[in-house]
GROMACS .gro file of C-alpha atoms in nm:
model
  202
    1UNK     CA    1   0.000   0.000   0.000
    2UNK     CA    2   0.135   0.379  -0.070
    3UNK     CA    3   0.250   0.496   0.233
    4UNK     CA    4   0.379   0.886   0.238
    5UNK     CA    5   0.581   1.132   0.456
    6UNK     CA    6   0.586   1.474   0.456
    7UNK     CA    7   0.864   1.723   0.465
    8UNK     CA    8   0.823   2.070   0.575
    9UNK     CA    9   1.124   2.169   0.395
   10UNK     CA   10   1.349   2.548   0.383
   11UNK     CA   11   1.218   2.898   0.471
   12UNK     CA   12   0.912   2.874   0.264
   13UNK     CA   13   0.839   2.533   0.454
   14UNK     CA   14   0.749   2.349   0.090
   15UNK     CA   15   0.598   2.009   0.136
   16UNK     CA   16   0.812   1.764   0.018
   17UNK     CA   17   0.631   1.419  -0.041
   18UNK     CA   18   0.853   1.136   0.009
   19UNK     CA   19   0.565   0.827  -0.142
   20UNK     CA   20   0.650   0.489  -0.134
   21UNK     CA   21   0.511   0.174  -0.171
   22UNK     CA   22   0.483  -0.017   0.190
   23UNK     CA   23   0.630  -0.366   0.055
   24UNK     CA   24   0.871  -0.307  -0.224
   25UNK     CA   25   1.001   0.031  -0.066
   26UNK     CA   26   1.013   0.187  -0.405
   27UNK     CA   27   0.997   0.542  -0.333
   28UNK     CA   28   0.916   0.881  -0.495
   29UNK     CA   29   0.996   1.230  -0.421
   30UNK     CA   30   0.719   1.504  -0.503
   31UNK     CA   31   0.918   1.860  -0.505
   32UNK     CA   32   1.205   1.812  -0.292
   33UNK     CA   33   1.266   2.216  -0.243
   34UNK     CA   34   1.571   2.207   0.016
   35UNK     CA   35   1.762   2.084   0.259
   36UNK     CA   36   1.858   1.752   0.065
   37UNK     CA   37   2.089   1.576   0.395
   38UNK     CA   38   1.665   1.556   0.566
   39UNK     CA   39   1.537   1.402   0.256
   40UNK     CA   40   1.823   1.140   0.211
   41UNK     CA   41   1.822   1.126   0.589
   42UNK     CA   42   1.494   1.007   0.530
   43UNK     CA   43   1.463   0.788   0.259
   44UNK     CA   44   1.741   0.609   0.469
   45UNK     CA   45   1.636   0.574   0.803
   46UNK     CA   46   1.291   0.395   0.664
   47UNK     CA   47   1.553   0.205   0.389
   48UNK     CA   48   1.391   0.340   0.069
   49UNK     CA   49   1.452   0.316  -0.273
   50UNK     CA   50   1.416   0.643  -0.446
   51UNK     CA   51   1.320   0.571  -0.798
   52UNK     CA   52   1.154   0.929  -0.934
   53UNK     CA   53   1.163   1.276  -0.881
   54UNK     CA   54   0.840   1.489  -0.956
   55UNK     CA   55   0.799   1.851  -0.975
   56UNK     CA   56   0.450   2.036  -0.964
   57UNK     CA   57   0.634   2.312  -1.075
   58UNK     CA   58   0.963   2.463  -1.085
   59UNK     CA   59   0.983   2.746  -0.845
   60UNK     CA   60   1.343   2.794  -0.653
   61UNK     CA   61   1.135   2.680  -0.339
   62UNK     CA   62   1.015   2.347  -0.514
   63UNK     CA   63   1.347   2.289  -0.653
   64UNK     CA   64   1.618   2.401  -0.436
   65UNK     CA   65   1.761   1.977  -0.343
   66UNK     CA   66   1.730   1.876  -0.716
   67UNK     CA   67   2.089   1.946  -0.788
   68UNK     CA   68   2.228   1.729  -0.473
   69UNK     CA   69   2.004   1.468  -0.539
   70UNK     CA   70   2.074   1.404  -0.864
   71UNK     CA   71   2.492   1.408  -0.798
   72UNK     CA   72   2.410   1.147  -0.559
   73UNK     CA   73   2.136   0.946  -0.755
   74UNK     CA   74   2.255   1.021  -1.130
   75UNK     CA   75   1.984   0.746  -1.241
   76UNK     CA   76   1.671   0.844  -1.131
   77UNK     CA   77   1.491   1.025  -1.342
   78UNK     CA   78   1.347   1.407  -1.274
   79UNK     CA   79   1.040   1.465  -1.421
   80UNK     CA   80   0.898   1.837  -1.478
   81UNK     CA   81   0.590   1.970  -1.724
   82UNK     CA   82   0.774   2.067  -2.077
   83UNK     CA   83   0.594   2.453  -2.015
   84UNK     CA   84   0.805   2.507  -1.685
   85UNK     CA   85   1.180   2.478  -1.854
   86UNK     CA   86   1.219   2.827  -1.960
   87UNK     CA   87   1.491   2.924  -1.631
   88UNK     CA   88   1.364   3.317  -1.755
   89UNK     CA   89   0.995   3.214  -1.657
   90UNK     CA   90   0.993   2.959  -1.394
   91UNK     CA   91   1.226   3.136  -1.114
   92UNK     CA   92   1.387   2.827  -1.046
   93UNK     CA   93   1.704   3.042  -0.973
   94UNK     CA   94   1.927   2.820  -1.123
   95UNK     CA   95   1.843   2.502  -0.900
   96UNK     CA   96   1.623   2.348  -1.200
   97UNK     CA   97   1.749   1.988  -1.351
   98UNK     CA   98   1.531   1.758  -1.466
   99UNK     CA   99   1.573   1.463  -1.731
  100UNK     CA  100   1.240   1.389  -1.851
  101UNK     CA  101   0.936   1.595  -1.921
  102UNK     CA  102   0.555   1.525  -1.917
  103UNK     CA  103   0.216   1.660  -2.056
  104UNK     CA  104  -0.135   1.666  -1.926
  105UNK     CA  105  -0.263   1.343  -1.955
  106UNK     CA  106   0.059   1.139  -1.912
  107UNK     CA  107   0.088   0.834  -1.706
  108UNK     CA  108   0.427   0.727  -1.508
  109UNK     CA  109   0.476   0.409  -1.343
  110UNK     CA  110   0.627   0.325  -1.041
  111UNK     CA  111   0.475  -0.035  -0.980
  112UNK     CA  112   0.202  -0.074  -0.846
  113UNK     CA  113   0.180   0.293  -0.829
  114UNK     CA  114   0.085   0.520  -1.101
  115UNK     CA  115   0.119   0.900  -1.138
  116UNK     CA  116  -0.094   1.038  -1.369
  117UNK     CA  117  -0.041   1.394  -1.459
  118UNK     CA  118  -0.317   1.680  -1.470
  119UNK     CA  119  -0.227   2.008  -1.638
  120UNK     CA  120  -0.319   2.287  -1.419
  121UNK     CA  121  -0.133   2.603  -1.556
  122UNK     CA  122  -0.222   2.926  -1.363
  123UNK     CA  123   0.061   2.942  -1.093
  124UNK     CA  124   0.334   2.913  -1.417
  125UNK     CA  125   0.254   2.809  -1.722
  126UNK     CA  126   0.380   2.442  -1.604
  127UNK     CA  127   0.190   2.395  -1.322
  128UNK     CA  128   0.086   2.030  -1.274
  129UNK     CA  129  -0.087   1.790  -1.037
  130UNK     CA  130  -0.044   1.431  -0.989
  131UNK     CA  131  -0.287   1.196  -0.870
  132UNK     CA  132  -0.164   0.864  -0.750
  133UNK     CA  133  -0.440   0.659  -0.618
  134UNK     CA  134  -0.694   0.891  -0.412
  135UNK     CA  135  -0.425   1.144  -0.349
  136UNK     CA  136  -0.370   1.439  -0.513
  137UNK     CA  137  -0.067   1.633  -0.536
  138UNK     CA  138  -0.159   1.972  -0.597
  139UNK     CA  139   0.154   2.174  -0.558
  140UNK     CA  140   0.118   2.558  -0.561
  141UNK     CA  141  -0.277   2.530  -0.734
  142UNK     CA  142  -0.500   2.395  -0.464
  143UNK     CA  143  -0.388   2.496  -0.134
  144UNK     CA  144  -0.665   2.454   0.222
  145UNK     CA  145  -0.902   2.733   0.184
  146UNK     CA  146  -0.650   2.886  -0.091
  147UNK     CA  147  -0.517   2.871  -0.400
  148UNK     CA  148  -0.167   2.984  -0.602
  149UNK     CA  149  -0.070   3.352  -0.685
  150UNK     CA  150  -0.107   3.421  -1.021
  151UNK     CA  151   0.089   3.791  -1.070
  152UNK     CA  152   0.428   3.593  -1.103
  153UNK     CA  153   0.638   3.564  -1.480
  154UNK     CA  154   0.437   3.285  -1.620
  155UNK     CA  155   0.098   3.356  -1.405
  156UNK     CA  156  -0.228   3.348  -1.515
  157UNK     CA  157  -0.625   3.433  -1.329
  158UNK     CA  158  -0.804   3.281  -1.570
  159UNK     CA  159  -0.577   3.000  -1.626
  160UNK     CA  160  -0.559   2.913  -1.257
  161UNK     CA  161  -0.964   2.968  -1.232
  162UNK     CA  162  -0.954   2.672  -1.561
  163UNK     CA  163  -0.740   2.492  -1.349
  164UNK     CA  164  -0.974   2.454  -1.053
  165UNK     CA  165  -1.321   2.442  -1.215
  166UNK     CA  166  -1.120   2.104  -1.358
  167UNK     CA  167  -0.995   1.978  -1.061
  168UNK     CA  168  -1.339   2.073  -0.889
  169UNK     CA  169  -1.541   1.855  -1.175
  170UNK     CA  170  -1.321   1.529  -1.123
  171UNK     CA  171  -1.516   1.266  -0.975
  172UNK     CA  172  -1.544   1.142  -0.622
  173UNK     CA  173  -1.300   1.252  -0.339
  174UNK     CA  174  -0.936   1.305  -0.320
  175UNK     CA  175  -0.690   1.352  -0.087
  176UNK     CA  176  -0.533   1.664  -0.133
  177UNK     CA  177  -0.170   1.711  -0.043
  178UNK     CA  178  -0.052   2.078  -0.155
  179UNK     CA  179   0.322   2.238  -0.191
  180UNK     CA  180   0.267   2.457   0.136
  181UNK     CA  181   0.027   2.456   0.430
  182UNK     CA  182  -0.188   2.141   0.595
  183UNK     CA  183  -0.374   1.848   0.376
  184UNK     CA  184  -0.724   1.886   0.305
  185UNK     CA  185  -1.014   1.719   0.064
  186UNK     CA  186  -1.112   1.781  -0.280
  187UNK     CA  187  -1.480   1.763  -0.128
  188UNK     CA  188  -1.409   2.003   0.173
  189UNK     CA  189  -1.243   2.252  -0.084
  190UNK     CA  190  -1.571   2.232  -0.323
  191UNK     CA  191  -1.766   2.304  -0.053
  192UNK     CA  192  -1.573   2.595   0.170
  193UNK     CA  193  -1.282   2.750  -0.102
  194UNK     CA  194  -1.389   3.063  -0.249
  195UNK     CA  195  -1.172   3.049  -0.514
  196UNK     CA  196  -1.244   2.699  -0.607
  197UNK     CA  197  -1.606   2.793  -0.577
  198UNK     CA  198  -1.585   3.097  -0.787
  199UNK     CA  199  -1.395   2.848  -1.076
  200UNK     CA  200  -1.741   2.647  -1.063
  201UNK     CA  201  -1.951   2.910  -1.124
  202UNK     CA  202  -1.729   3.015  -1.407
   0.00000   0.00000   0.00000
């Protein structure tokens, strides 16, 4: 079964997802945005095998362990939406390096897990959210009570109110797991999140 920890991580306190699967121990990192000796500290102590690197998006905050990481696991892929590679946009501040890119709609395996990725552009033009099972990752769009600022390079209003009128009209409940700030429900933020309220009546 997925099992996942969260990581608090650098001044901005970014959630860091470290998910893994309970019996094989493969293990994948959602936005691993500093401090990379906690996150390998981690992945050791509960003797994981890190086998992917996601990013929702590639803000300096979301992004700032990639470059440690990778010198120490050269293999293992780094995955980031093909819209959020422009360094001038995505103010990754030089800590963006990724080897593989993905699309809306694309599907990466980490057996018996599955990512699937859902476009949600609005934060930057990249902006992403993977669901695995009934757990979304919803990085800097869907936030408790909250959503992403959109007056950054690469933001967009209307894209981000797109954004959550779509991830308001998927079915059933989800677990939502965003880039800063407590967990919450797709339900509970349908019911009591302006913003995601004012997307459905769009």
């Amino acid at each position: 079964s997925m099992k996942i920890i969260t990581l608090p991580l650098g001044a901005l306190e970014t959630n860091c997802y470290v998910v893994y699967d309970e019996a094989s121990k493969a293990c994948a990192l959602v936005d691993p945005g500093a401090m990379p000796q906690t996150i390998l500290d981690t992945l050791e102590k509960n003797e994981l095998a890190l086998q992917k690197i996601f990013l929702t998006h590639a803000h300096f905050d979301h992004t700032g362990a990639l470059r440690a990481l990778h010198e120490k696991f050269p293999d293992v892929p780094i995955y980031v939406n093909a819209q959020d590679t422009d360094e001038t946009l995505n103010m990754s501040h030089g800590n963006l390096v990724y080897t593989d890119t993905f699309l809306d709609g694309d599907e990466i395996s980490m057996p018996p897990l599955t990512f699937r990725v859902l476009a949600t552009p609005g934060h930057t033009r990249g902006s992403s959210c993977l669901i695995c099972g009934d757990t979304i990752f919803s990085g800097d769009t869907l936030f408790e009570g909250c959503c992403g600022r959109t007056d950054l390079p690469g933001g967009d209003g209307a894209q981000m109110l797109a954004s959550l009128k779509r991830l308001a009209e998927l079915p059933g409940d989800y677990h939502v797991l965003p880039g800063h700030g407590g967990d919450t429900t797709l339900e509970r933020e349908r019911r009591t999140n302006y913003y995601m309220r004012e997307a459905m009546r769009v």
